[in-house]
Amino acid sequence: MQPKAKFRKDYRPVDFTITDIYLDFQLDPQDTLVTSTLTVKRQNSDATQLRLDGHSFEFLSLKLNGEPFSKYQKDDESLTLDLSQFPAEQFQLEIQTRLNPSENTSLQGLYQSGDGLCTQCEAEGFRQITYMLDRPDVLAKYRTKLTACKSKYPYLLANGNRIAQGELEDGRHWVEWEDPFLKPCYLFAVVAGDFDLLQDKFTTMSGRVVDLEIYVDRGNLDRAGWAMESLKRSMKWDEERFGLEYDLDIYMIVAVDFFNMGAMENKGLNIFNSKFVLANPQTATDDDYMGVESVIAHEYFHNWTGNRITCRDWFQLSLKEGLTVFRDQEFTSDLWSRPAKRIEDVRMMRSVQFAEDASPMAHPIRPEKVIEMNNFYTVTVYEKGAEVIRMIHTLLGEEKFQKGMKLYVAEQDGKAATCEDFVSAMERASGVDLQQFRRWYSQSGTPELTIADEYDEKRQTYRLHVSQMTPPTADQVEKVNLHIPLRVALYGENGQKINLQHELLTVSDVLDVIHEHQTFEFHNVPQRPVPALLCDFSAPVRVDYNYSTEQLLTLVKFADNEFVRWDAAQTLYINELRANLSRFQQNQPMQFSEALIEALTLVLEKANTDPELTALTLTLPKETEFAESFKVIDPAGIAAVRDFMQRSIAESLKDRLLVVYNQNRLPEYRVVAEDMAKRALRNVCLSYLAFTDVGNTLVHKHYHQADNMTDTLASLAAATKAQLPCRDQLLADFEQKWHHDGLVMDKWFMLQATRPDENVLEIVQGLLEHRSFNFKNPNRVRSLIGAFASQNPRAFHAIDGSGYRFLVDMLIKLNDTNPQVAARLIEPLIKLSRYDAQRQTLMRRGLERLKGLDHLARDLFEKIEKALQ
Ligand code: ARG
Ligand code: ZN
């Protein structure tokens, strides 16, 4: 039986809805009994069939208004009640099911994580608990009673407020919860287990006191503080910037070790991958601290954008995800550094999202066709979705954007909405026409702007000729013109910024690109300017403008905007890589250009005044970032050239790097922006110095002097990348110290998986048997197998096909245990069209091997089908 696709155009409102749900869980790891009592309300008087979604449980019984009911049909994924003899407006269904959470390795529905039990219902996991109208436009009130062994599960949690509890004589206890807010079943959650609990309080802007609770595995209390601080900052920020206040009296976060994704915004009871909760200086890096804070914020912000206002159907996922990512990006930017956050997000867009647009999985931020919804929790829906919101923000400005938000919330609170509802509110509140802009929701692919310029010295006029074109994508051949906000700046040759004027008026620095070809003319331009194009990445597009090296140096040196300086340096890196890649491919010696050294010398001169941007600019793009500027990717060539660039920079700038390295040593570890910037700068210097003659001594010392994970990991990474003599000893030391801690070991597994060594695949295969590895834990799988496939392109794309064979072997196992994780890991294999014929043949062979599997999960099926087309 082939999985069937669903189409956005086929959306129909329900015939029956569910208004109230009472759920009774008799919890047990092997044998959980669920009784669900649904109040069903007819919406369509002609309807005769009620089809409920459900699978992967044992169905025990069904009653209608208290009487056993047998007029139903059951298949692998649903139960359809025949109500042709039953015209009632409203009735009750009671459904009993039996579950085995300990054997649920899919980590959807109710499953066991460590010694606890928890749920994951988004997108369609609720149907693994009981039969239900499992769709986000069915909004109901929930009451949940949990009963379990008290010594094993002292905490029994569900959404909303605790309304009653009691003890039973057999050692079990029970707790009853009620959530006063309407919600779809994907936001339902329960947790049972034994935890350490961190408690705090937050007073909202209207003066209500909210209990804050963070539940972590016993012994981890010293790692929960940062998450709590992050939560309070998020609550405060959402009040101040968006005027949005929390609505329940309690907010709970539970950290679990087994989790498919980052975290889940279940109403009042967030469940998190422990990776995004636990942090202390010994176990977490600066990046981990930032990751925890932004995911805590993201899930908290969903309380309004996602929960109070949810999605009508899953095609609208970006309505909540794009908007919530935009909100968490703004939060981080307001609290830390706006340019640094922007650079991080743009790197992700240009590498991962652009690659998705060019892949068989290309889709608009609002997909038209879905087989497995879990496959659409993508960088396109999330990050490009956030870019689309950001463009609306750019076009409207903060004030009108906030007016739009207010209107959107006023109109849609308590409802299941669409992307159109959001855009329409923005449009009506601001008066800005978003008609053409709407196409961003329906068109996939990465638009390309080709820009040429012209300076008329006599008339002091400067023209930008802009053309837009979106190449066809796998899902959509015909493309239309988009409304693209193009932010520009003009600089004189000594770096002075030139005012943008038309006739005598100052004009906006955001150009509205709406046609296929357009010319923008600027007057009173006293000299030929150097243009900065797509400043702050004002739209998710590629720009093709033929910069000279001198122009790029001018921008790196003078631009008053950090992003522009960084971006000009990126172009220099890419040009350098391109030039040497063709030399490498023609077996000519590589040469390192003076210009790049000049640029980086300039960058290093700002080490004291702006350590953060210096660190970011000095960071060499990853292989996967370089790869995106090629139609056909040469993974071995890119790795070799990047390696050469790294060594050349290290050799040429050794003395300067050493000075900066020594200047930025910190006396103690603090999570503050200033220190994080210095650590980042010092550690990027170390990453280069590792390739010089002082490398081994320096790295070894760095490791042993480190009093925090950021520095420890930086030295370990430097030792592995540069293959230093101290490497094996440091890796062994780290393993000895941390082998009992999976989250920390993930960093070690990732370093192993991305080693430059010839025999890295053998090493990775050996590590599948490592004492800290566990095939059932998605974090372990991602950090070893996932990192090998997606972050070590040289080894994964080895021309003998060994990397592909290994991944396919792993996917065959994961197909049975955890298809959702399998479908994530397959990504590098479905991008076959980006490689040469020989690799394509090998990749295709791997995909075909998977396609032939007996029980191929729909998650993998959908991607393999598309890849083989
Ligand atoms: N809504 C969650 C978030 O954005 C992600 C849940 C994804 N779950 C899934 N099964 N794909 O934080
Ligand atoms: Zn989200």
Coordinates of C-alpha atoms in Angstrom, one line a residue, residues 186-187 202 229-247 251 253 263-268 270 272 290-310 319-336 341 390 402 405 408-409 413:
Y186 CA -1.2 18.4 19.0
L187 CA -0.7 20.7 22.0
F202 CA 7.2 35.7 37.4
E229 CA 16.7 32.9 33.6
S230 CA 16.0 32.5 29.9
L231 CA 12.4 31.9 30.5
K232 CA 12.0 35.0 32.6
R233 CA 13.8 37.1 30.1
S234 CA 11.5 35.7 27.4
M235 CA 8.3 36.5 29.3
K236 CA 9.5 40.0 30.0
W237 CA 10.6 40.7 26.4
D238 CA 7.3 39.5 24.9
E239 CA 5.4 41.9 27.2
E240 CA 7.7 44.8 26.3
R241 CA 8.1 44.4 22.6
F242 CA 4.9 42.7 21.6
G243 CA 2.6 43.5 24.5
L244 CA 1.8 39.8 25.0
E245 CA 1.3 38.5 28.5
Y246 CA 1.3 34.9 29.8
D247 CA -2.2 33.5 30.5
Y251 CA 4.4 27.3 33.2
I253 CA 9.2 22.8 31.2
A263 CA 11.3 21.2 21.9
M264 CA 7.6 21.3 22.0
E265 CA 5.3 24.2 23.0
N266 CA 2.5 22.1 24.6
K267 CA 0.1 24.4 26.4
G268 CA 1.5 25.2 29.9
N270 CA 6.7 22.4 27.3
F272 CA 12.3 19.8 25.7
M290 CA 22.6 30.8 23.3
G291 CA 20.8 27.7 21.9
V292 CA 19.1 27.1 25.2
E293 CA 18.0 30.7 25.5
S294 CA 16.6 30.9 22.0
V295 CA 14.7 27.6 22.2
I296 CA 13.2 28.4 25.6
A297 CA 12.2 31.8 24.1
H298 CA 10.8 30.1 20.9
E299 CA 8.6 27.7 22.8
Y300 CA 7.4 30.4 25.2
F301 CA 6.5 32.8 22.3
H302 CA 4.4 30.0 20.8
N303 CA 2.0 30.5 23.7
W304 CA 0.5 33.3 21.6
T305 CA 1.8 32.6 18.1
G306 CA 0.8 28.9 17.9
N307 CA -1.3 28.1 20.9
R308 CA -3.8 31.0 21.5
I309 CA -3.8 31.4 17.7
T310 CA -3.1 28.1 16.0
L319 CA 2.0 30.8 10.2
K320 CA 3.2 29.8 13.7
E321 CA 6.7 28.7 13.0
G322 CA 7.9 31.4 10.7
L323 CA 6.4 34.0 12.9
T324 CA 7.8 32.4 16.1
V325 CA 11.3 32.1 14.7
F326 CA 11.1 35.7 13.7
R327 CA 10.1 36.6 17.3
D328 CA 12.9 34.5 18.8
Q329 CA 15.4 36.0 16.4
E330 CA 14.3 39.5 17.4
F331 CA 14.5 38.5 21.1
T332 CA 18.1 37.3 20.7
S333 CA 19.0 40.4 18.7
D334 CA 17.5 42.8 21.3
L335 CA 19.3 41.0 24.1
W336 CA 22.6 40.3 22.6
K341 CA 22.5 37.1 15.2
R390 CA 11.1 39.9 8.4
Q402 CA 3.1 45.9 15.7
M405 CA 0.2 42.0 15.2
Y408 CA -4.1 39.7 14.0
V409 CA -4.3 38.8 17.7
D413 CA -7.4 34.7 19.3

